[in-house]
XYZ file of C-alpha atoms in Angstrom:
609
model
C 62.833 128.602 100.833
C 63.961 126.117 98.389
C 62.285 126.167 94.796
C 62.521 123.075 92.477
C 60.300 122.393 89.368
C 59.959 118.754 89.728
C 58.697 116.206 87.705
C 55.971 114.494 88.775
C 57.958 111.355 89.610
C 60.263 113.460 91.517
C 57.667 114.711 93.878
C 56.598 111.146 94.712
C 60.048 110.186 95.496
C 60.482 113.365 97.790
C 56.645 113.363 99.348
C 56.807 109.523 99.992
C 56.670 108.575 103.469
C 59.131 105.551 104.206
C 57.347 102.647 105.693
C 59.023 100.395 108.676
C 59.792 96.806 107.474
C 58.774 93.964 109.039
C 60.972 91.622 110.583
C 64.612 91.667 110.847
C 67.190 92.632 108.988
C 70.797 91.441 110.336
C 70.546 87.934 110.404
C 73.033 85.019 110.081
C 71.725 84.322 106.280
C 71.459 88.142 104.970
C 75.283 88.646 106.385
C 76.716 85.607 104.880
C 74.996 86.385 101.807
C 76.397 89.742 101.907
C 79.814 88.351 102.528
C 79.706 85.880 99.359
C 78.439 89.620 97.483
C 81.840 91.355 98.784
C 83.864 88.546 97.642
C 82.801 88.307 94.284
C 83.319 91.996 94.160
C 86.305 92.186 95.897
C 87.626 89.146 93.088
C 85.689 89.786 89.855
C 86.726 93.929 90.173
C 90.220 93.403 90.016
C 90.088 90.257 87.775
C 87.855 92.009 85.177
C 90.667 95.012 84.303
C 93.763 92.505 84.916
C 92.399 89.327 83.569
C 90.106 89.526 80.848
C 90.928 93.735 80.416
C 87.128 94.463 80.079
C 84.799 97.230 81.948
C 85.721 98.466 85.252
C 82.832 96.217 86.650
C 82.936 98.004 90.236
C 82.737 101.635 88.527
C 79.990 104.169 89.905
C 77.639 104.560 92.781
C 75.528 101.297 91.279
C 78.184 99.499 89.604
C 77.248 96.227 87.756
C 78.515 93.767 89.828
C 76.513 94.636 92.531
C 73.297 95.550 90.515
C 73.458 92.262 88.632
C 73.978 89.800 91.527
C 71.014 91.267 93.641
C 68.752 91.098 90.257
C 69.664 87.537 90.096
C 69.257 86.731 93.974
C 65.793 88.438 93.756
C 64.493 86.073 90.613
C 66.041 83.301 92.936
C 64.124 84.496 96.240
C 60.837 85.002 94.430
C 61.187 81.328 92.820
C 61.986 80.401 96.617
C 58.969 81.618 97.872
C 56.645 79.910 95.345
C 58.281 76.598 96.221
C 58.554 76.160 99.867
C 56.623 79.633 100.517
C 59.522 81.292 102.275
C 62.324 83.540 101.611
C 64.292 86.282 102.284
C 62.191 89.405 103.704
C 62.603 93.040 102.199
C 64.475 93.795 105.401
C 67.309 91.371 104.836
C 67.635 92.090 101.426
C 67.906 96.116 101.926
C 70.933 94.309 104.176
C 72.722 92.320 101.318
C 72.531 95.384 98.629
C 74.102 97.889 101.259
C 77.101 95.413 102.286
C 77.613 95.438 98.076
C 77.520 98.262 97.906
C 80.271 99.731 100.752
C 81.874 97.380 99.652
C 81.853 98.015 95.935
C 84.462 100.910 95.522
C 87.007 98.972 97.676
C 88.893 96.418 95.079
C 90.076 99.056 92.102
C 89.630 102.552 93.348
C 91.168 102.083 96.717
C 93.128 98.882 97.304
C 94.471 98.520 93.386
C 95.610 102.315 94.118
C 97.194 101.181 96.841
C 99.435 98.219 95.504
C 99.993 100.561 92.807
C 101.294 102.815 95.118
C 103.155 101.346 97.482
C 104.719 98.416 95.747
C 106.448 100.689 93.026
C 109.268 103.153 94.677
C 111.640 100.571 95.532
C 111.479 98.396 92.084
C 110.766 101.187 89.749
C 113.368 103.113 90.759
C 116.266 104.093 87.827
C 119.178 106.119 86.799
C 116.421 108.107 85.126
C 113.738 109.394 87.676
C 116.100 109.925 90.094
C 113.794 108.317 92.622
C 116.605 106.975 94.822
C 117.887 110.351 96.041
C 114.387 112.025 95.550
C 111.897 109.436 96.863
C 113.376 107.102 98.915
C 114.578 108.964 101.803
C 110.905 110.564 102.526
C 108.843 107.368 102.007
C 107.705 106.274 105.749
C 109.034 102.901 106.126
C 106.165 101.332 108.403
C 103.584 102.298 105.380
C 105.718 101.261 102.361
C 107.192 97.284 101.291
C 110.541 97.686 101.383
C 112.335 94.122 101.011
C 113.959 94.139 97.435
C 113.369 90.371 96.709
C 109.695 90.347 97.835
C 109.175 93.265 95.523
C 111.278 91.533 92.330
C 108.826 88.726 92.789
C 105.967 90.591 93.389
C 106.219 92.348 89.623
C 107.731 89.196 87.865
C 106.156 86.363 89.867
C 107.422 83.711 91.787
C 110.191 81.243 90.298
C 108.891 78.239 88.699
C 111.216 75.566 89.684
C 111.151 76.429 93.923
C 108.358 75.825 96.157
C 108.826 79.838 97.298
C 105.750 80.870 98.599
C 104.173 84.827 98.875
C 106.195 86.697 101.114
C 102.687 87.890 103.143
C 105.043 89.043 106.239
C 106.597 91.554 103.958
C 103.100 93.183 103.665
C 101.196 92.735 106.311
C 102.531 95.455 108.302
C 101.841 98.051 105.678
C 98.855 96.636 104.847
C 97.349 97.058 108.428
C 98.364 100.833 109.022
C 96.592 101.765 105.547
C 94.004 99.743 106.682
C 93.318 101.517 110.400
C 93.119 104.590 108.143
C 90.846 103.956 105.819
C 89.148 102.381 108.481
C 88.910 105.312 110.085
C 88.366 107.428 106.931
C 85.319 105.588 106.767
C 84.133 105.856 110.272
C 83.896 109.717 109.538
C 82.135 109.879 106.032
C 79.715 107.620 108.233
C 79.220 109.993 110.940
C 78.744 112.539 108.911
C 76.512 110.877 106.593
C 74.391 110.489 110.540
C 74.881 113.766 110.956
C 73.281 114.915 107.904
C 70.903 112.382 106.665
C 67.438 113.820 108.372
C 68.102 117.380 106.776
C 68.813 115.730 103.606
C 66.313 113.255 103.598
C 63.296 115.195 105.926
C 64.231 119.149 105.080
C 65.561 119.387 101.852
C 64.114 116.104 100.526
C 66.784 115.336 98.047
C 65.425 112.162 95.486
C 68.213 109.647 96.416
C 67.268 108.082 92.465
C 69.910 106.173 93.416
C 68.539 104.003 95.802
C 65.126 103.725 94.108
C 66.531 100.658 92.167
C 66.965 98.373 95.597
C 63.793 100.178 96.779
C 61.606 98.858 93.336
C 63.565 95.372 93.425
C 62.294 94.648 96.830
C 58.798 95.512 96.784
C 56.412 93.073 97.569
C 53.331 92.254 95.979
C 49.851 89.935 97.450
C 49.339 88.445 94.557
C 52.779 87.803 93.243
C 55.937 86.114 94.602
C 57.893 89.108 92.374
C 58.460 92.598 92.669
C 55.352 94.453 91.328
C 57.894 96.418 88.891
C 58.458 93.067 87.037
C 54.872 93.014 86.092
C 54.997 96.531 84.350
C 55.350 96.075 80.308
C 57.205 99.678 80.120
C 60.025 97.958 82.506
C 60.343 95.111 80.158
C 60.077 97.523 77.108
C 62.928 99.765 78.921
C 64.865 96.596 79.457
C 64.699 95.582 76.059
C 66.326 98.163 74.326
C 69.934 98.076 75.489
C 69.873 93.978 76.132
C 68.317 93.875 71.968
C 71.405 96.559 71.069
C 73.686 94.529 73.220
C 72.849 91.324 71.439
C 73.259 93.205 68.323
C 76.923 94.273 68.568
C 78.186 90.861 69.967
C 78.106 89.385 66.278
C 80.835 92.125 65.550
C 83.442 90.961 67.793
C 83.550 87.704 66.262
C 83.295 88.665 62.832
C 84.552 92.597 62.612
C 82.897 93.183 59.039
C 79.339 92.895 60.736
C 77.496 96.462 61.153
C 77.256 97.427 64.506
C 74.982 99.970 66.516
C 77.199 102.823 67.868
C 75.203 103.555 71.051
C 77.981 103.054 73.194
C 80.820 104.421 71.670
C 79.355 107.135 69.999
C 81.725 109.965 68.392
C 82.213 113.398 69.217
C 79.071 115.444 68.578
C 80.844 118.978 66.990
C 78.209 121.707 68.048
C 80.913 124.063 70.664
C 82.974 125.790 67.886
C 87.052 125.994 68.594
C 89.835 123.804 70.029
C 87.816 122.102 72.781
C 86.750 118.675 73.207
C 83.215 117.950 71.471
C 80.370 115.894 74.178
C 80.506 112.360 73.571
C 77.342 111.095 71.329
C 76.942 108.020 73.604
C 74.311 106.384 75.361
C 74.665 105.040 78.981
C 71.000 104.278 79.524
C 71.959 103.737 83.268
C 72.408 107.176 83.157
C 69.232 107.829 81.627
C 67.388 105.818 83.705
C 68.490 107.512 87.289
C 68.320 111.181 85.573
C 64.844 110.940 84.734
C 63.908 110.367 88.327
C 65.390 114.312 88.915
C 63.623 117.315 88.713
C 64.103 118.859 84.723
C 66.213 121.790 86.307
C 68.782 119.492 87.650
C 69.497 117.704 84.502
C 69.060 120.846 82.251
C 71.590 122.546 84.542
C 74.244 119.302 84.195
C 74.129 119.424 79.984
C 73.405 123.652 79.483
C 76.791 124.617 82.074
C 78.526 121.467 79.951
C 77.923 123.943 76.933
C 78.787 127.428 78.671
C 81.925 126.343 80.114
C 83.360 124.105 77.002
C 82.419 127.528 75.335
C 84.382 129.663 77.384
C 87.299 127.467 77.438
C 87.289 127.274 73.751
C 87.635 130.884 73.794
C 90.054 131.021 76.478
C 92.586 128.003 74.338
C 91.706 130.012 71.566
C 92.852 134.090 72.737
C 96.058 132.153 75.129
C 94.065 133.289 78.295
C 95.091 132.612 81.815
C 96.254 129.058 80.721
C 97.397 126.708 83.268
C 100.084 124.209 82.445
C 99.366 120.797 82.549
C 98.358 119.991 85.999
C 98.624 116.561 87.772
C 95.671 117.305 90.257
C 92.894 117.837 88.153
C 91.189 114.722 87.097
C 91.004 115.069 83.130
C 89.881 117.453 80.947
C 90.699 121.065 80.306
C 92.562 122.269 83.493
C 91.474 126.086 83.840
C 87.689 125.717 84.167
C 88.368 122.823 85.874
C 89.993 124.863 88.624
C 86.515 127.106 88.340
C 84.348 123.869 88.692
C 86.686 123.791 91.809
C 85.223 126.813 93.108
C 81.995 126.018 92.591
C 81.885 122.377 93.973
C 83.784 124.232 96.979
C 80.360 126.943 97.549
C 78.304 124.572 96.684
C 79.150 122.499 99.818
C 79.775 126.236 101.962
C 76.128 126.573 101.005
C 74.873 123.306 102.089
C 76.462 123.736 105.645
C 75.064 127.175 105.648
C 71.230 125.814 104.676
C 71.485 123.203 107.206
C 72.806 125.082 110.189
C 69.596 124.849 112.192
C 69.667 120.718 111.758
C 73.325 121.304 112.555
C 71.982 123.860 115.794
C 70.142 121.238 116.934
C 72.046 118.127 116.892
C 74.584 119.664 118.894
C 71.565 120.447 121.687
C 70.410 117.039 121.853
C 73.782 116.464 122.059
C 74.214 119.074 125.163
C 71.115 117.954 126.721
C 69.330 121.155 126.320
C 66.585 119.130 123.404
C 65.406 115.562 123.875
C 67.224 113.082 121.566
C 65.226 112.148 118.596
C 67.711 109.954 117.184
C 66.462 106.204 117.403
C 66.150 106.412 113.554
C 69.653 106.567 112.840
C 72.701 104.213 112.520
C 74.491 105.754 115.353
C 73.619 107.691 117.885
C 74.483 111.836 117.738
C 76.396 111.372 120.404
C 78.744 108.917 118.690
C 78.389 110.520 115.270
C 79.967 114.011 116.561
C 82.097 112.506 119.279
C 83.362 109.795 116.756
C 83.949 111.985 113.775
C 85.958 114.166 115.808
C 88.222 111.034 117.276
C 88.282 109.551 113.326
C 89.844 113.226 111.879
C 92.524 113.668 115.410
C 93.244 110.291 114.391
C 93.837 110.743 110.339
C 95.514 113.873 111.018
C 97.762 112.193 113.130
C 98.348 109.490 110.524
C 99.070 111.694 107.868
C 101.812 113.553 110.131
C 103.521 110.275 110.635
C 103.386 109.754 107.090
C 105.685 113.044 106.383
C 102.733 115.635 106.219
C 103.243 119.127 108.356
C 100.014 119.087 110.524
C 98.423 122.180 109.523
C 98.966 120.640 105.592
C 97.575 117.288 106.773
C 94.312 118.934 108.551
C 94.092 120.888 105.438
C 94.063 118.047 103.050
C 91.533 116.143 105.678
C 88.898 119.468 105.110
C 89.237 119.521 101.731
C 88.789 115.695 100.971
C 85.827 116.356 102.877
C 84.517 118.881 100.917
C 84.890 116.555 98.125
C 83.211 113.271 99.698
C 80.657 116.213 100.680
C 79.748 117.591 97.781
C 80.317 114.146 95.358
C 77.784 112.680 97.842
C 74.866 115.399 97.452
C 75.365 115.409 93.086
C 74.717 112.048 93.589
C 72.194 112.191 95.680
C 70.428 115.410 94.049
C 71.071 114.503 90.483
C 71.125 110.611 89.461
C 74.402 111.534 88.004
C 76.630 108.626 89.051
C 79.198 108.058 87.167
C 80.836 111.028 88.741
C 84.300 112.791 89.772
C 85.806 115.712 91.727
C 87.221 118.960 89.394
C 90.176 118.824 91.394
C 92.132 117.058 94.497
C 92.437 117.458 97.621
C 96.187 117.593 97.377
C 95.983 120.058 94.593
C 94.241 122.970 96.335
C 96.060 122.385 99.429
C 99.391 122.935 97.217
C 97.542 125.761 95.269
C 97.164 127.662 98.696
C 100.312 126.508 100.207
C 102.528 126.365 96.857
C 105.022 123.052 96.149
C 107.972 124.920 98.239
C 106.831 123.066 101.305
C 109.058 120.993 103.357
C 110.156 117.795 101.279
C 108.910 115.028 103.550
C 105.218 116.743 103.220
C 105.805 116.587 99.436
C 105.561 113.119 99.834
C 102.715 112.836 102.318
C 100.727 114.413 100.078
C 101.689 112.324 97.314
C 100.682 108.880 99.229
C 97.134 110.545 100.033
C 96.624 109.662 95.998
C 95.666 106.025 96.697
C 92.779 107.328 98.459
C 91.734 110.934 97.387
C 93.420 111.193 93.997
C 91.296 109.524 91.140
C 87.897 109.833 93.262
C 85.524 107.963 91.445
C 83.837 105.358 93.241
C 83.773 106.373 97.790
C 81.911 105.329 100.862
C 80.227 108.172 101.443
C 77.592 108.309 99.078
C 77.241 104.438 99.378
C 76.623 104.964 103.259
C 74.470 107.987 102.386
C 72.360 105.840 99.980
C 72.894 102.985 103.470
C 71.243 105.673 105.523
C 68.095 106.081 102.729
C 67.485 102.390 102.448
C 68.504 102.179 106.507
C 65.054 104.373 107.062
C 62.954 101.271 105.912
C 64.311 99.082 108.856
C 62.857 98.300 112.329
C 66.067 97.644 113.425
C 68.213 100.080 112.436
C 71.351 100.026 114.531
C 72.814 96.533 113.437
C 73.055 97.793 110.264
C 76.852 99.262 111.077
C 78.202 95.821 112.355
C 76.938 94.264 108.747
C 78.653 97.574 107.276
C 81.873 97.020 108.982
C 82.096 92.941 108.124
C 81.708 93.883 104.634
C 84.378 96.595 104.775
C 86.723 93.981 106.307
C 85.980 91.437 104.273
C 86.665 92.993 101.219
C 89.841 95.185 101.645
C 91.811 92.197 102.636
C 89.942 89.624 100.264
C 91.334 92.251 97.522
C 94.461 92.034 98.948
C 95.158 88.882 99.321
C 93.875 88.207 95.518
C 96.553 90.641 94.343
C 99.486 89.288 96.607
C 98.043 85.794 94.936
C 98.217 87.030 91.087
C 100.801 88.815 90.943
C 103.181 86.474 92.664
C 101.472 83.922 90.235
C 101.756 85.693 87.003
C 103.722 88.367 87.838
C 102.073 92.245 88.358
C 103.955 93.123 85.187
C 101.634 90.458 83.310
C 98.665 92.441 84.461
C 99.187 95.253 82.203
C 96.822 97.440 84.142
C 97.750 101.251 85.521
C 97.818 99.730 88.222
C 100.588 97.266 88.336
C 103.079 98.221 85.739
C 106.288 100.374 86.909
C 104.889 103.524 84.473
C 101.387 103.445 85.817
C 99.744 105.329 88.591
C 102.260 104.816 91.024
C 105.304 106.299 88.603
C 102.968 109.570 88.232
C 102.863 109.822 91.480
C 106.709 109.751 92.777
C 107.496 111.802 89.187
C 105.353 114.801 90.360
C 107.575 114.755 93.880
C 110.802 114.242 92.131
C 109.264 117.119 89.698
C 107.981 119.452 92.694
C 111.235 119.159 94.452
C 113.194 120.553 91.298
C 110.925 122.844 90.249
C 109.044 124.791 93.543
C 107.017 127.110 93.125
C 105.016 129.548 95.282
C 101.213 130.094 96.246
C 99.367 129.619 92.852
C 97.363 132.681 92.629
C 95.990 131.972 88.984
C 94.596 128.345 90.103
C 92.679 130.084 93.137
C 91.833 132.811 90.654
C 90.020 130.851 88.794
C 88.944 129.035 91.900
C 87.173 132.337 93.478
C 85.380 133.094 90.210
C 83.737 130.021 90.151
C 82.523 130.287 93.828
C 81.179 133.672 92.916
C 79.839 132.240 89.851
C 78.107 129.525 91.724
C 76.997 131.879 94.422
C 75.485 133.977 91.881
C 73.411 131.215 90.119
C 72.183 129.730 93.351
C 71.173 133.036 94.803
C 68.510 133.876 91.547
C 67.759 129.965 91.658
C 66.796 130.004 95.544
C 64.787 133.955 95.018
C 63.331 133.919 91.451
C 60.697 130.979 90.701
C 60.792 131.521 87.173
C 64.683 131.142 87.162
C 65.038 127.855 84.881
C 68.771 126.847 85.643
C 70.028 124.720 89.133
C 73.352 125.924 89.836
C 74.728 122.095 90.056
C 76.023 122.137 86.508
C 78.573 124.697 87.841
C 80.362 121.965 89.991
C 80.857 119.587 87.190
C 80.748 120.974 83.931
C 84.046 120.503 83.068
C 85.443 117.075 84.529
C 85.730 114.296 81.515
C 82.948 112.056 83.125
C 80.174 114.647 82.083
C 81.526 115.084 78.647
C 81.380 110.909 78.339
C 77.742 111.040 79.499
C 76.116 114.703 79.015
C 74.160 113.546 75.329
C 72.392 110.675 78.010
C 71.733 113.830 80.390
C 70.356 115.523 77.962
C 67.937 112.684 76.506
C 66.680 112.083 80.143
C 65.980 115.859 80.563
């Protein structure tokens, strides 16, 4: 039986029954409204870190230029409605917020990875890194731009005095393969998200904080044309406080001598003795705000296992422990507990599957025929879910073979990126936390267990699965998981793919195209983003093949070391959580504590708990 210790707005999100919306959803105005929100995503992402080189506007699971946009359509709808006495219903605007936010990881942390990727072997190759004997002969040449001139003028723009316009035909081949994968990608973290949302949302009850904020926007009121929330003081008092700090600190970039309030960039706060890095002392009240809505255990769980495991790798950098050298597959921060937080992230999905095998049990009977189908509430049917997600992974596996990978390497990578979008999806979804990351890659363990002195052309298979599983920060899943909670409000729930899949569409290749525009403009080297410089993201990338073909190296049995201690850790934690009701700690700390996100935002944690 699962134990919690909520607080009491924790057992009103998870007791709450959903209520069916009237009228529909998936009209003509909610998709094209939709549309113009994943264009100015798919623009203002990429413009914000090339352009003006300000916040990563698209960044977490309820990035900012989603949030603000629908706050500013729903003052617009409510002064709508008071004028002619007709607007927008709840249903259609549940539609516009989920097409933002599918749509809202796409720009920077998938099609920015992927110029970065693609568009730097062939330029950025030198005497030095050796990428023209190393690199160039494995790179598949249907996935990778390889036309010299197109790729001269894609990093130093177009000449000013000819009338040459962007070379699209050089990319539009690559651009459509990565494209039918991700495409597919995505078609699986949706079935799954199917296949799993009643358990989540009906069994275990998880809070989805999340997707309270769309839920609390679009509430309707009798006696008021706004959202009841925007009649509560303690809203416009919570409001207040970061827009009043905000306003505060603005005087300071324009004259630097002004005092300003350090809530956002806080310092270190030194209270873990040793050579470790201190939590940051900064306040992200989003952070605060979604946290709060979690049971206490959660959140004391996320900042008490930050302090535990910065302690023990103090004392392992300290006593020269089991140290791992640096290590391109972890995603920041110290590498060896990372490799535990590995292990842990890795049971903690092993459990999940384990708790949920009778939903699992009896999906697959409806599916058989031998249970009635009870699944008019979801966005597919079972059927398609199980049938689909199994077409969606023959077909990635099959892409990443083409791509260089050996297939039992390229179904290994597929499991364990699905572990990740797994397990990234239930934090999120359990804990508020979302500004979030994975311990370590996909590619990473799958070299771990298989060591680097694999067959060359896999090497680099692995390598290209970077644009898309290496720096996970922002994926579908939990956006279609979050799709699925808001989905439950609809009468008409079906329709809700097809408005899903437009915004998808629309915004890979409205990214693209942007890019292709900007940086044959300007030039990508003008951007001075990771992303489009020749020693960014893409030059770590074909470095580490050039650097695992020189130096291989065997299975790594201290990374799964650590790696098993942490899932017996985890499995340890979870079993006195689950059996002892006075046990005060939830073991999803454990899959997190060490990744640099939590250290950035554990002090916020912390005040919410």
């Amino acid at each position: 039986m699962t134990k919690s210790i909520p607080n009491s707005y924790t057992s009103y999100l998870r007791d709450k029954k959903p209520e069916a919306l009237a009228g529909e959803g998936l009209t003509f105005r909610s998709v094209f409204i939709g549309i113009v929100f994943t264009v100015f995503t798919a623009i203002s992402g990429p413009y914000a870190i090339t352009i003006v080189r300000t916040s990563e506007i698209t960044w977490s699971y309820f990035p900012i230029c989603v949030g603000l946009p629908f706050v500013l359509l729903i003052v617009a709808n409510s002064c709508t409605k008071r004028l002619t006495g007709s607007g927008l219903n709840r249903s259609e605007l549940i539609t516009i917020v989920i097409m933002g936010l599918v749509s809202s990881g796409i720009p920077v942390f998938l099609v920015s990875f992927l110029f970065a990727i693609i568009a730097t072997p062939y330029y950025g190759a030198n005497d030095e890194n050796n990428w023209v004997e190393a690199v160039h002969p494995l790179l598949p040449k249907w996935a990778i731009p390889s036309d010299e001139a197109a790729l001269v003028q894609y990093f130093e723009g177009l000449p000013l005095d000819t009338k040459s316009s962007v070379p699209l035909d050089v990319w539009v081949g690559p651009l459509l393969w990565w494209f039918s994968m991700f495409a597919a990608l995505f078609f699986l973290c949706l079935c799954l998200v199917v296949t799993f949302r009643r358990h989540w949302m009906e069994t275990e009850r998880l809070p989805f904080p999340v997707a309270e904020i769309p839920l609390l926007l679009t509430s309707e009121s009798k006696d008021s044309k706004l959202p009841p929330i925007f009649h509560a003081r303690l809203f416009w008092l919570g409001c207040s406080i970061p827009f009043l700090i905000i306003c505060f600190n603005i005087a300071s970039y324009f004259e630097p001598g002004l005092p300003r309030i350090p809530a956002f960039t806080g310092g270190d706060i030194d209270i873990i003795p040793g050579p470790i890095r201190q939590p940051r002392g900064i306040l992200y009240f989003p952070i605060i705000g979604f946290a709060y809505l979690v049971a206490t255990p959660v959140t004391l769980s996320v900042w008490v296992c930050y302090i535990l495991v910065a302690l023990e790798g103090s004392l392992l950098k300290t006593f020269h422990i089991g140290s791992i050298s640096s290590d391109p597959f972890v995603i920041g921060g110290f590498e060896t507990t990372l490799w535990q937080d590995w292990g842990a992230f890795v049971a903690m999905v092993c459990l999940a599957m384990w708790i949920a095998r009778h939903h699992l049990t009896n999906v697959l009977r409806q599916i058989s025929g031998t249970l009635p189908k009870d699944d008019h509430d979801e966005m597919l049917s079972y059927r398609t879910a199980i049938f689909g997600g199994i077409t969606a992974s023959l077909y990635l596996v099959g892409w990443f073979v083409a791509s260089g990978m050996e297939p039992y390497v390229a179904a290994l990578c597929l499991l364990f990126a699905i572990v990740i979008f797994l397990g990234i999806t239930r934090i999120v979804t359990q804990s508020g936390v979302h500004y979030l990351t994975t311990p370590v890659t996909s590619q990473g363990m799958v070299l771990a267990l298989t060591g680097t002195a694999v067959a060359p052309h896999t090497l680099m298979g692995l390598a290209l699965t970077n644009i898309w599983c290496g720096d996970v920060q922002s994926i579908f899943m939990v956006s279609a998981a979050h799709a699925a909670r808001l989905n439950t409000l609809r009468t008409h729930r079906r329709g809700l793919v097809l408005a899903m899949a437009i915004s998808i569409t629309v915004s890979f290749f409205t990214t693209s195209f942007f890019l292709l525009l900007l940086a044959y403009d300007i030039g990508a080297l003008s951007l001075q983003s990771i992303f489009h410089v020749t020693h960014g993201h893409g030059a770590t990338v074909f470095n580490s093949v050039v650097a695992q073909r020189k130096y291989p190296a065997g299975i790594d049995l201290l990374k799964l070391g650590y790696f098993g201690a942490g899932f017996f850790i985890y499995g340890i934690v979870a079993f006195l959580h689950y059996r002892l009701p006075w046990w005060p700690l939830h073991p999803v700390g454990l899959t997190i504590a060490s990744t640099w996100m939590v250290r950035q935002i554990v002090f916020s944690v912390f005040i919410a708990w």
